[in-house]
PDB file of C-alpha atoms in Angstrom:
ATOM      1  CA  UNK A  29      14.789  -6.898 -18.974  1.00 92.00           C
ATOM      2  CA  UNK A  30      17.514  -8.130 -17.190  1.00 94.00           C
ATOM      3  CA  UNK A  31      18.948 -10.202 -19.936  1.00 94.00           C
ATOM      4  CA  UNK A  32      18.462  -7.222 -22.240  1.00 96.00           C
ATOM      5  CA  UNK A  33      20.681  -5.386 -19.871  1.00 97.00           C
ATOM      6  CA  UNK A  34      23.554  -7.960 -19.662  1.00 95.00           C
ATOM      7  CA  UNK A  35      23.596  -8.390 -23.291  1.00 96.00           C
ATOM      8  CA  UNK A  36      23.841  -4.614 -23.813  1.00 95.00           C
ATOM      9  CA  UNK A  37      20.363  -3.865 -25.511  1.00 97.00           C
ATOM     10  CA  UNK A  38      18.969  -1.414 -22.264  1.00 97.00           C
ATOM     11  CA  UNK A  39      21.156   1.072 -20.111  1.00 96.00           C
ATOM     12  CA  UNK A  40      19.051   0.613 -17.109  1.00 94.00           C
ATOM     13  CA  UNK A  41      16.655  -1.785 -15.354  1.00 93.00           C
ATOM     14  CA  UNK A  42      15.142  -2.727 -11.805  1.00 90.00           C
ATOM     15  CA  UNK A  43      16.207  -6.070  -9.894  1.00 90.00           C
ATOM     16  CA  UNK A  44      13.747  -8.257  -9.466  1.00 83.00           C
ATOM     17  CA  UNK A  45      13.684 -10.677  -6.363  1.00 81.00           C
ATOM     18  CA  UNK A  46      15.285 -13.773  -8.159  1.00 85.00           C
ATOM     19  CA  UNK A  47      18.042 -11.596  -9.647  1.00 91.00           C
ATOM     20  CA  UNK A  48      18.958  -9.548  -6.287  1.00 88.00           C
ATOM     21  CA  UNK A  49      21.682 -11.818  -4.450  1.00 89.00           C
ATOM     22  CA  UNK A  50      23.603 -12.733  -7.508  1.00 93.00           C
ATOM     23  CA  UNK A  51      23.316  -8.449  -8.510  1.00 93.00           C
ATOM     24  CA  UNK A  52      24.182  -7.845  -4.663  1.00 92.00           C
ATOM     25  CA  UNK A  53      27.324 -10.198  -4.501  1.00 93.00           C
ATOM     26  CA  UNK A  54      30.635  -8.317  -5.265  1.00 94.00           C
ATOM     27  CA  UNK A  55      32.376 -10.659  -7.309  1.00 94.00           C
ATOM     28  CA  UNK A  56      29.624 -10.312  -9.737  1.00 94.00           C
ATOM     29  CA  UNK A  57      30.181  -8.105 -12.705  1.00 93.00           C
ATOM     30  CA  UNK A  58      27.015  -6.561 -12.472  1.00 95.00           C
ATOM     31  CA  UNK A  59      27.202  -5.317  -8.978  1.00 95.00           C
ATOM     32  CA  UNK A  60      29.470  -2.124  -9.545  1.00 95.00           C
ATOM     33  CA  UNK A  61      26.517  -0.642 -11.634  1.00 95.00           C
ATOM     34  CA  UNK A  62      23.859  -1.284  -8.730  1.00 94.00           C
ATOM     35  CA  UNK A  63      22.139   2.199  -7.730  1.00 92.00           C
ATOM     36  CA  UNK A  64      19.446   2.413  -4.562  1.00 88.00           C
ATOM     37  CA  UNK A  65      16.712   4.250  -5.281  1.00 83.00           C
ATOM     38  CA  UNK A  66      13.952   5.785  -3.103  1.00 82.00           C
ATOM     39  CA  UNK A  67      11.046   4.460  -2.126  1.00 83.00           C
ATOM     40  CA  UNK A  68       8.074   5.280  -4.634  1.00 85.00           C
ATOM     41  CA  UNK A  69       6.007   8.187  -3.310  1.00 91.00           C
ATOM     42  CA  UNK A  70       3.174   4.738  -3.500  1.00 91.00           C
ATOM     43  CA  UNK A  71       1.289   2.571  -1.121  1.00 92.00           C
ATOM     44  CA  UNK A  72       0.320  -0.439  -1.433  1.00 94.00           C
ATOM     45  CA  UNK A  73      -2.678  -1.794   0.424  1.00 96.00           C
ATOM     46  CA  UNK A  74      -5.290  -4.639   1.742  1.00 96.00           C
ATOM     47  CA  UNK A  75      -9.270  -2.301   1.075  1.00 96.00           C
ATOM     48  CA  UNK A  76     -12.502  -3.057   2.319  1.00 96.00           C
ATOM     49  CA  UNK A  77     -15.811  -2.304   1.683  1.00 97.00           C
ATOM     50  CA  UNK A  78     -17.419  -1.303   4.967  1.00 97.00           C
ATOM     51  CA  UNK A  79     -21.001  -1.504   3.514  1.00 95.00           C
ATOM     52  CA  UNK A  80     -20.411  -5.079   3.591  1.00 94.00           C
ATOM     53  CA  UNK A  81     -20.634  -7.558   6.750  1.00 95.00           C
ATOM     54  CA  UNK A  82     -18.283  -8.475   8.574  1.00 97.00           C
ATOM     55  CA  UNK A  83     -16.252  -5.112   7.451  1.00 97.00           C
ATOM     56  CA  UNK A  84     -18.756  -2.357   8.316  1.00 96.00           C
ATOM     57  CA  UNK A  85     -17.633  -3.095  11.526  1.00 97.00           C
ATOM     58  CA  UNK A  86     -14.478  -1.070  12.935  1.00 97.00           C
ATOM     59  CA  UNK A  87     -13.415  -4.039  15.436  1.00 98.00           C
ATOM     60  CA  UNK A  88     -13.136  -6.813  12.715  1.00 98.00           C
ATOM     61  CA  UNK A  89     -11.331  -4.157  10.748  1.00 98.00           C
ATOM     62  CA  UNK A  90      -8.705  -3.621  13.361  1.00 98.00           C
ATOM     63  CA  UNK A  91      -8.564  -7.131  14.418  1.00 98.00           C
ATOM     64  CA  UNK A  92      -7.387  -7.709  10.635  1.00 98.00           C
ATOM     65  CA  UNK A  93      -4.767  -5.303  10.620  1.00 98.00           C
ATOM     66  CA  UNK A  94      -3.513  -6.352  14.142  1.00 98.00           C
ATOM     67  CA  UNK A  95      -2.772 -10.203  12.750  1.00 98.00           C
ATOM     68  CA  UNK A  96      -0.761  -9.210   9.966  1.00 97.00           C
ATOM     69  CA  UNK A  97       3.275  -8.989  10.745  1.00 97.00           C
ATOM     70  CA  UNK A  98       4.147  -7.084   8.527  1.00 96.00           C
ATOM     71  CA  UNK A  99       7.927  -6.775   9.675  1.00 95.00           C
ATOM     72  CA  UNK A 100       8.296 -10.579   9.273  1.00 96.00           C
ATOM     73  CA  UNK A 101       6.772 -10.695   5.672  1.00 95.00           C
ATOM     74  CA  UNK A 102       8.766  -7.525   4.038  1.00 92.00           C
ATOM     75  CA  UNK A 103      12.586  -9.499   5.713  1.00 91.00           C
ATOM     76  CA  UNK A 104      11.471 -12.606   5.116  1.00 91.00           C
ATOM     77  CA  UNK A 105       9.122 -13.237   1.490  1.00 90.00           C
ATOM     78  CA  UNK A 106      10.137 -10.035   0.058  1.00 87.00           C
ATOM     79  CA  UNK A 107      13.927  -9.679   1.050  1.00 81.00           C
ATOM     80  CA  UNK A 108      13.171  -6.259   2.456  1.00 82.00           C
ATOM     81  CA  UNK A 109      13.139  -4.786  -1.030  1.00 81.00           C
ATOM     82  CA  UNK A 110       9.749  -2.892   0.456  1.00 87.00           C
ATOM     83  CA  UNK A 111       9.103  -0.904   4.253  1.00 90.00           C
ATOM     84  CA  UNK A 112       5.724  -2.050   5.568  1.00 94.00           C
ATOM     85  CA  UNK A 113       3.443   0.787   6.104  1.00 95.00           C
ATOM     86  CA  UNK A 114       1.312   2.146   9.246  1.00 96.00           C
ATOM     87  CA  UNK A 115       0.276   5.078   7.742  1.00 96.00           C
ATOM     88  CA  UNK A 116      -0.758   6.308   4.504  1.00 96.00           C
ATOM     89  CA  UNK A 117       1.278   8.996   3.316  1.00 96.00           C
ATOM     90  CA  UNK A 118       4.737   7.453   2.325  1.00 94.00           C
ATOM     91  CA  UNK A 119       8.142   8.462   3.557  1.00 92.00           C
ATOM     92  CA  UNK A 120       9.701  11.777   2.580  1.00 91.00           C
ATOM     93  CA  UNK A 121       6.160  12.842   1.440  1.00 94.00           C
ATOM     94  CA  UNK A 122       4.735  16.258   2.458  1.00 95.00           C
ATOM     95  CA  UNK A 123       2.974  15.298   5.421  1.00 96.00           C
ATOM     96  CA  UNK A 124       4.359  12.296   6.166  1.00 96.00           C
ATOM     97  CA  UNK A 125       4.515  11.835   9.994  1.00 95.00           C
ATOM     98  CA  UNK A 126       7.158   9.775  11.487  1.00 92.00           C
ATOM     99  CA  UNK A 127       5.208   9.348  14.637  1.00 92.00           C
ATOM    100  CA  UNK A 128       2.513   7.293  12.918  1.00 92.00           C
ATOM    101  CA  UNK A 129       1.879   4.076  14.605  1.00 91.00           C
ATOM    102  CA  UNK A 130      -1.282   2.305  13.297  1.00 94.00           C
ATOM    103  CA  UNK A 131      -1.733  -1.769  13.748  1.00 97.00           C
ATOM    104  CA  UNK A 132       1.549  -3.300  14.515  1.00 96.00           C
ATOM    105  CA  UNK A 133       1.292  -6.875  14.775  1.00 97.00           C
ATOM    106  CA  UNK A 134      -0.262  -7.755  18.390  1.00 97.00           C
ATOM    107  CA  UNK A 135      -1.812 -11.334  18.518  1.00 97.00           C
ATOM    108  CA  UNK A 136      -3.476 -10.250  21.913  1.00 97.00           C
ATOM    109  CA  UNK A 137      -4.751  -6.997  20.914  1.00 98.00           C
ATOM    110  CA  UNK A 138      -5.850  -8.836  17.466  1.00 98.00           C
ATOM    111  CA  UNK A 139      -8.136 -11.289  19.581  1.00 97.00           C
ATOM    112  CA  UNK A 140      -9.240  -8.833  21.872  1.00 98.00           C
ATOM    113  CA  UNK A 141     -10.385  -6.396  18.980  1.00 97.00           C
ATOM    114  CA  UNK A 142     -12.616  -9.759  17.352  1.00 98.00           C
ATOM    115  CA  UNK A 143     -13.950  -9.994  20.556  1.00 97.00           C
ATOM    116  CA  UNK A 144     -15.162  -6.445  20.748  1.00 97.00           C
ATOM    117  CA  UNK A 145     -16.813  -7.112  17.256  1.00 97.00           C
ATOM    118  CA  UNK A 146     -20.324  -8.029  16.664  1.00 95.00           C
ATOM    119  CA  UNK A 147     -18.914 -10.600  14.434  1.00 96.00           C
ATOM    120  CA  UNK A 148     -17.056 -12.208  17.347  1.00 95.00           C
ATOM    121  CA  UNK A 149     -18.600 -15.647  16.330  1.00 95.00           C
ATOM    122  CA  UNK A 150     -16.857 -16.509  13.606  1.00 95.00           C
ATOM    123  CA  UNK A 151     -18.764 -19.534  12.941  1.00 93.00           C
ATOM    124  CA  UNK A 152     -21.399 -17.184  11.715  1.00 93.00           C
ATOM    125  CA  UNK A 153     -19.215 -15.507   9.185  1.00 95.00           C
ATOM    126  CA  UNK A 154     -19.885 -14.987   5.835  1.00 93.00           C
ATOM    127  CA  UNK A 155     -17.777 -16.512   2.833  1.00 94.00           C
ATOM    128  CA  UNK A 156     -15.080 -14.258   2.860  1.00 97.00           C
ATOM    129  CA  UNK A 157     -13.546 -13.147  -0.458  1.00 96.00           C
ATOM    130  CA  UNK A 158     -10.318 -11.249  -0.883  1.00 96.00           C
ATOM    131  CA  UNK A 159     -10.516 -10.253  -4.812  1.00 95.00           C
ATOM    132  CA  UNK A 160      -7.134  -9.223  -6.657  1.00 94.00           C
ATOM    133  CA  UNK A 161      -6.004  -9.408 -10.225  1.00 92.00           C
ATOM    134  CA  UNK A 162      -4.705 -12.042 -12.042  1.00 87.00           C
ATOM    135  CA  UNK A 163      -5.494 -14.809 -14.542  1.00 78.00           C
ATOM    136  CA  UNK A 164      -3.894 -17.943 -12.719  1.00 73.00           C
ATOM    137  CA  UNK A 165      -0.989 -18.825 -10.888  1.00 70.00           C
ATOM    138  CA  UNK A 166       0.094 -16.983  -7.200  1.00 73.00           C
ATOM    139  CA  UNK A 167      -1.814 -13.912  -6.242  1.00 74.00           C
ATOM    140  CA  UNK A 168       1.274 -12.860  -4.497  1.00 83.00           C
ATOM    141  CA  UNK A 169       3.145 -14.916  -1.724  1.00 87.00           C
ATOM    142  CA  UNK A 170       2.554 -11.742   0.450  1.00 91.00           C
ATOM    143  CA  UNK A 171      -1.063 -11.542  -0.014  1.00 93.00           C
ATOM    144  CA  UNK A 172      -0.863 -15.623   0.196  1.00 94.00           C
ATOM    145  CA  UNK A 173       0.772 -15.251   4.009  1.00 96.00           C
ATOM    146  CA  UNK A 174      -1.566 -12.588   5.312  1.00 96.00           C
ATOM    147  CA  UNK A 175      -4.633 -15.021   4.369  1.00 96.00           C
ATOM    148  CA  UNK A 176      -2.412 -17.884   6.112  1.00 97.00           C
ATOM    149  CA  UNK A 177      -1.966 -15.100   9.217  1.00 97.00           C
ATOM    150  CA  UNK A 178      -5.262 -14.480   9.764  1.00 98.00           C
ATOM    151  CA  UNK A 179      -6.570 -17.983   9.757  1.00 97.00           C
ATOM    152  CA  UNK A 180      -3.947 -18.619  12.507  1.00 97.00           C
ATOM    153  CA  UNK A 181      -4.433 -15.651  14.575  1.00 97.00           C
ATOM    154  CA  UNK A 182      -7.662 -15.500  14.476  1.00 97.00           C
ATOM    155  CA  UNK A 183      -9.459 -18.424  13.113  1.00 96.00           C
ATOM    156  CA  UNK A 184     -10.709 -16.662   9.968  1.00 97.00           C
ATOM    157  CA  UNK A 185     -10.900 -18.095   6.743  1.00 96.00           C
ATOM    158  CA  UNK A 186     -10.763 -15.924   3.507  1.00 96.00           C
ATOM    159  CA  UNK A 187     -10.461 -17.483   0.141  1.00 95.00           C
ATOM    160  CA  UNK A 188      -8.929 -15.293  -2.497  1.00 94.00           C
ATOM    161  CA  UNK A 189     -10.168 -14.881  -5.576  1.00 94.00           C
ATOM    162  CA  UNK A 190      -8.157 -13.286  -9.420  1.00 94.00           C
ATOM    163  CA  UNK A 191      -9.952 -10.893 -11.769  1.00 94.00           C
ATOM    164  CA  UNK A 192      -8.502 -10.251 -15.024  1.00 93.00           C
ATOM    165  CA  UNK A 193      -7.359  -6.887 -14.791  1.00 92.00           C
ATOM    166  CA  UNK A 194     -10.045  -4.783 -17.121  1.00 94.00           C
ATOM    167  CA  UNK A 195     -12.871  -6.597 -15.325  1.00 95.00           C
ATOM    168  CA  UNK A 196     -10.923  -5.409 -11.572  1.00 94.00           C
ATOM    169  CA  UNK A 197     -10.945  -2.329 -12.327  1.00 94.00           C
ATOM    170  CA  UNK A 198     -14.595  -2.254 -13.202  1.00 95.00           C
ATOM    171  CA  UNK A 199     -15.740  -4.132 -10.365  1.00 95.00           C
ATOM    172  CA  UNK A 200     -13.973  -2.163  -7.853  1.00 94.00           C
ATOM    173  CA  UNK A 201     -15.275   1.393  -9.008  1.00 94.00           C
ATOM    174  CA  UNK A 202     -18.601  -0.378  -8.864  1.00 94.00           C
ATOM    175  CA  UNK A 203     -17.754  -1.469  -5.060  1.00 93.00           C
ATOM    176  CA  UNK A 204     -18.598  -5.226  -6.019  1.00 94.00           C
ATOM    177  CA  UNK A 205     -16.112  -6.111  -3.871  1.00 96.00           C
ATOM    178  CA  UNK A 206     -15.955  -7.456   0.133  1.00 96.00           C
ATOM    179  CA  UNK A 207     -12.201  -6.557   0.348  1.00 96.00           C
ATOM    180  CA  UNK A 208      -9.959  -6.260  -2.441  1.00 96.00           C
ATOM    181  CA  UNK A 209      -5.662  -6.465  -3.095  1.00 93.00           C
ATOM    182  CA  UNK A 210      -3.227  -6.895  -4.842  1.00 84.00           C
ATOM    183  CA  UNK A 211      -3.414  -2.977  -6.107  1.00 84.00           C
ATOM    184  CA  UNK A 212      -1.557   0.047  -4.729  1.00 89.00           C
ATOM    185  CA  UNK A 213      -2.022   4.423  -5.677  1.00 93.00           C
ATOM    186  CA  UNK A 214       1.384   6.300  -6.937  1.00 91.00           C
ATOM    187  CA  UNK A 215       1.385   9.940  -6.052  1.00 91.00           C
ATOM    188  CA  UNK A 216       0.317  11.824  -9.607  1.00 90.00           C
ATOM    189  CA  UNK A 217       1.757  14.740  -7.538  1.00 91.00           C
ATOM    190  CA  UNK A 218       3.703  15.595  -4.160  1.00 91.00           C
ATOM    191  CA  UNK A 219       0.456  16.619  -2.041  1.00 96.00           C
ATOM    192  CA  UNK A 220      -1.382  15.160   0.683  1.00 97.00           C
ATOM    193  CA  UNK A 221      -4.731  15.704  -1.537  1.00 97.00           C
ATOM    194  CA  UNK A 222      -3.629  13.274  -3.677  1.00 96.00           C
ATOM    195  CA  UNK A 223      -3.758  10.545  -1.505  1.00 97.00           C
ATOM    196  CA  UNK A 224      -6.246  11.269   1.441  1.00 98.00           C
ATOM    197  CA  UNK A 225      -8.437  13.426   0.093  1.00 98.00           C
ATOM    198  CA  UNK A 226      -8.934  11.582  -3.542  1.00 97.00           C
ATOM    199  CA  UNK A 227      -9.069   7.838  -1.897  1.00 97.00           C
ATOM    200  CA  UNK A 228     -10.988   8.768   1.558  1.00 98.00           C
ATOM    201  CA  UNK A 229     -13.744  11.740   1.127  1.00 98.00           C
ATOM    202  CA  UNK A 230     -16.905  10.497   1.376  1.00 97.00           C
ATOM    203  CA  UNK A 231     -17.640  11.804  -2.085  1.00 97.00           C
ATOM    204  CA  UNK A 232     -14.809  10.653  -3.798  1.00 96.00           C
ATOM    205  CA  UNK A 233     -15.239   8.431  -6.734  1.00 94.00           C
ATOM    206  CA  UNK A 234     -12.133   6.908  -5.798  1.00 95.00           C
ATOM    207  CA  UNK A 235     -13.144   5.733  -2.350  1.00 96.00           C
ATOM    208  CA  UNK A 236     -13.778   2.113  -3.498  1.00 95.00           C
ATOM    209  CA  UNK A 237     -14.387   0.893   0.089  1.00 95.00           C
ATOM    210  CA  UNK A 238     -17.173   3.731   0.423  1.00 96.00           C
ATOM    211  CA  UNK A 239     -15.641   5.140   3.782  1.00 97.00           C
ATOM    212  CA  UNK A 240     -17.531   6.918   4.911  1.00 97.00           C
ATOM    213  CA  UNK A 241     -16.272   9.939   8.426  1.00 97.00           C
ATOM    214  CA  UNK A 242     -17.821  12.996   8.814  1.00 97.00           C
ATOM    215  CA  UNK A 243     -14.959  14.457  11.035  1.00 98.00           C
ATOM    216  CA  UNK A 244     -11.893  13.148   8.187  1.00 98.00           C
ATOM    217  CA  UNK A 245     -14.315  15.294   5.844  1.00 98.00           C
ATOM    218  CA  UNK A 246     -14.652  18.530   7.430  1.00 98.00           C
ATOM    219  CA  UNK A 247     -10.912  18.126   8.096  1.00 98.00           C
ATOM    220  CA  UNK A 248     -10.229  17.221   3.898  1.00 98.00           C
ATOM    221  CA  UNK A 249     -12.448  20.049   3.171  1.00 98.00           C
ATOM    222  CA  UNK A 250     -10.918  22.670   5.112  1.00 98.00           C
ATOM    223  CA  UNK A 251      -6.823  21.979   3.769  1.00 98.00           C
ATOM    224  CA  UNK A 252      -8.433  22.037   0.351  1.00 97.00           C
ATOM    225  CA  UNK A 253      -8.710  26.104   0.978  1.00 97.00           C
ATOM    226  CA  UNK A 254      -6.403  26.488   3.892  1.00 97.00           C
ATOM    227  CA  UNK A 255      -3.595  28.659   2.719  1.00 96.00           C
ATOM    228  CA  UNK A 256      -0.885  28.648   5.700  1.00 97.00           C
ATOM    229  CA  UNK A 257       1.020  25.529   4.548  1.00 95.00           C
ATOM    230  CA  UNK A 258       1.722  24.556   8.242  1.00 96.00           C
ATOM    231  CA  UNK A 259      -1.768  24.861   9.051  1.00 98.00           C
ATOM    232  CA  UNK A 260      -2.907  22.840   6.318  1.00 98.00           C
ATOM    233  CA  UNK A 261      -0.014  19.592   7.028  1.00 97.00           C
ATOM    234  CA  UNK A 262      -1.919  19.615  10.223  1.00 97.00           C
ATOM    235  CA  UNK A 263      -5.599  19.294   8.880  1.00 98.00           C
ATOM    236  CA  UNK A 264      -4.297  16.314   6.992  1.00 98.00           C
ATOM    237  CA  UNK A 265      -2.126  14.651   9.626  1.00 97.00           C
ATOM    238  CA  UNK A 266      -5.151  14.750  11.660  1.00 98.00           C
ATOM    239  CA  UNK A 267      -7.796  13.571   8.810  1.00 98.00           C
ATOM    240  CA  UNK A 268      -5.009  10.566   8.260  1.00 98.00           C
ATOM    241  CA  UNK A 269      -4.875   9.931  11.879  1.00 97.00           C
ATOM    242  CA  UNK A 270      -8.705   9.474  11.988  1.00 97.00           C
ATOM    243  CA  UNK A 271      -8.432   7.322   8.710  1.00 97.00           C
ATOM    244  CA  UNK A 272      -5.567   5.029   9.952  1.00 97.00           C
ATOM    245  CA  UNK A 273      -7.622   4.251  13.578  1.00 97.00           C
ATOM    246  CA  UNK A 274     -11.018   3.635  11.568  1.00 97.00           C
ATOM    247  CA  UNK A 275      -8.755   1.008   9.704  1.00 97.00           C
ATOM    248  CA  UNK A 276     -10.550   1.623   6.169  1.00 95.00           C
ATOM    249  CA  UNK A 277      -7.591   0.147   4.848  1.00 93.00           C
ATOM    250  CA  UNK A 278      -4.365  -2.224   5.896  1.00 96.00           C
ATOM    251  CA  UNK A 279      -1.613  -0.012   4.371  1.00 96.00           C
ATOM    252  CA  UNK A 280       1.106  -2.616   3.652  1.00 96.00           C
ATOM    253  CA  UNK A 281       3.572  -1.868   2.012  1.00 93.00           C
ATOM    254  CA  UNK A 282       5.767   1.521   0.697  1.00 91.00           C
ATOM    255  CA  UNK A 283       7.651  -0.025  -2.526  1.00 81.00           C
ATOM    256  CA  UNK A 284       9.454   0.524  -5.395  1.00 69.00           C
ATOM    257  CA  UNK A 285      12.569  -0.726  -7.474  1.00 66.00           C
ATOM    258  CA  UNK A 286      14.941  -0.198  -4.806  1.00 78.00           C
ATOM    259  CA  UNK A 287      18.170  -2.136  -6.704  1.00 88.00           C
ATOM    260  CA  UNK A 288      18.466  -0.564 -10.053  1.00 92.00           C
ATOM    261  CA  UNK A 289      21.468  -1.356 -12.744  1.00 96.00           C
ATOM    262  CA  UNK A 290      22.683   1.611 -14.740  1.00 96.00           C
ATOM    263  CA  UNK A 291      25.704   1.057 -16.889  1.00 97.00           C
ATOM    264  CA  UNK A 292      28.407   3.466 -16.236  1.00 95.00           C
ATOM    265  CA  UNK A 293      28.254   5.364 -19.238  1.00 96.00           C
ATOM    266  CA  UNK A 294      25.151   6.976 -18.475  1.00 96.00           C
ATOM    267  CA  UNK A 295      25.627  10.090 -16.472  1.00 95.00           C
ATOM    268  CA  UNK A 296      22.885  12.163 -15.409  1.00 92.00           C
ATOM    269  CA  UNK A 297      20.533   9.920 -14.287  1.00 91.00           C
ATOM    270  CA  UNK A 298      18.887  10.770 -10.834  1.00 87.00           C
ATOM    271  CA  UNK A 299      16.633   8.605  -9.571  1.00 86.00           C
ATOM    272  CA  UNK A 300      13.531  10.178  -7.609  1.00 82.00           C
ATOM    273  CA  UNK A 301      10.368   9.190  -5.623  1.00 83.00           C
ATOM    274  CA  UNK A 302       7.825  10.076  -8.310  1.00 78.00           C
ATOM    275  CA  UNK A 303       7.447   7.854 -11.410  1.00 65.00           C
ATOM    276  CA  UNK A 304       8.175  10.201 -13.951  1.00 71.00           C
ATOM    277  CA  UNK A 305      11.844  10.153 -15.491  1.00 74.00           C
ATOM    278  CA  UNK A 306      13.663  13.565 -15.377  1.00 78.00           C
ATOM    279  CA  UNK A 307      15.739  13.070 -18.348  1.00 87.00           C
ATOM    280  CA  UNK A 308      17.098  17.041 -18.698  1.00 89.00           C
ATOM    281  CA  UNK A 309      20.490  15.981 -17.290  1.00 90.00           C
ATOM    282  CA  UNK A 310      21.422  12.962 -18.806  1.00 94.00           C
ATOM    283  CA  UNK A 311      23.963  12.177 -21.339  1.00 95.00           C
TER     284      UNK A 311
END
């Protein structure tokens, strides 16, 4: 894409990472057309399936999340073209919360979290699998440093293993999987529904790591009637909070293009949070 752009045969395309300091240095031609977009109303996240040892238990869960720095990776491996994520709900969404804190990265609290675990013996682990998809090469040198993070912090080993995409998808709405990657959910709409309710009910086809809270429920069901809007960012804000502390997922990462090249002559063009074009302005 980007060498259809410099040779004039697109009006508009994302930076990628090996294109972004050449597109971001200005004595480079291309650098007067760079646009910053918003992050993508998305999430992009680290699942488990808490029917499975050692992740039915809420300890080794946290003790995960805690051993993952997440500041470090997004600066360092992906050039901060990403914001790592405590909570679910993305920036600028309706009901995101700000105060959100989740698992920052705490070696101590990491170790003393494994040692709350019934799994605190790691020696009597089970072969731990992270699945993502793929078909050869990398699985992602972010994914690759949050294996290499949790071996060091904690001692754990987890091997990670690429599913051709058709055969990923199957596999995780049949929960085959221990803990799965590599994947992330873009709003189809600007509602908190869309994300907690659809990936964390109980009943939800779409809960691939079969979470399972009685309390997050009661709390999803009620803003699925509540009417007084306020009322209802609360429900959710408190069913997320619930969510976040059970750790049924690592959130990583909010993303999206954030460097995007439009030539000048296209006028019109917003860019926006949700993936869908709005094309009624341009010309």
């Amino acid at each position: 894409a980007m060498a259809m752009y410099e040779n004039c045969e697109i009006d508009i395309t994302g930076v990628g990472m090996s294109d972004l300091e050449r597109v971001l240095d200005p004595s480079n031609s291309l650098n007067k057309d760079v646009v910053v977009a918003p992050l993508d109303f998305s999430q992009y996240y680290i699942g488990f399936n808490l029917n499975e040892p050692p992740f039915d238990d809420i300890h080794f869960r946290q003790a995960l999340a805690y051993s993952i720095n997440k500041e470090l990776i997004a600066s360092e491996v992906l050039s901060d073209l990403v914001k790592p994520a405590y909570g679910i709900l993305p920036p600028g969404f309706p009901g995101y919360n700000e105060n959100v804190t989740g698992f920052k990265f705490d070696e101590a609290a990491a170790k003393d979290a494994l040692a709350k675990s019934k799994y605190s013996d790691i020696t009597t682990l089970p072969r731990l699998i992270l699945s993502v998809p793929g078909t050869g090469g990398s699985a992602g040198l972010d994914i690759e440093v949050i294996i290499e993070m949790w071996k060091q912090t904690l001692g754990i080993d987890v091997e990670i293993q690429q599913v051709e995409w058709a055969t990923y998808l199957k596999d995780l709405d049949e929960e085959k999987f221990q803990a799965f990657g590599g994947l992330g959910w873009e709003a189809d709409y600007p509602d908190p529904q869309d994300f907690l309710d659809i990936l964390f009910h109980s009943d939800s086809e779409n809960n691939h790591g079969l979470y399972s809270n009685q309390e997050a429920d009661v709390l999803l069901e009620d803003a699925r009637v509540e009417t007084d809007s306020v009322r209802r960012i609360d429900l959710y804000q408190n069913a997320e909070e619930i969510i976040i502390n059970d750790a049924a997922w690592v959130p990583l990462w909010f993303a999206g293009e954030r460097h995007v090249l439009i030539k000048p002559y296209v006028k019109g063009y917003e860019l926006t949070p949700m993936t869908m074009s709005k094309m009624r302005y341009v010309y």
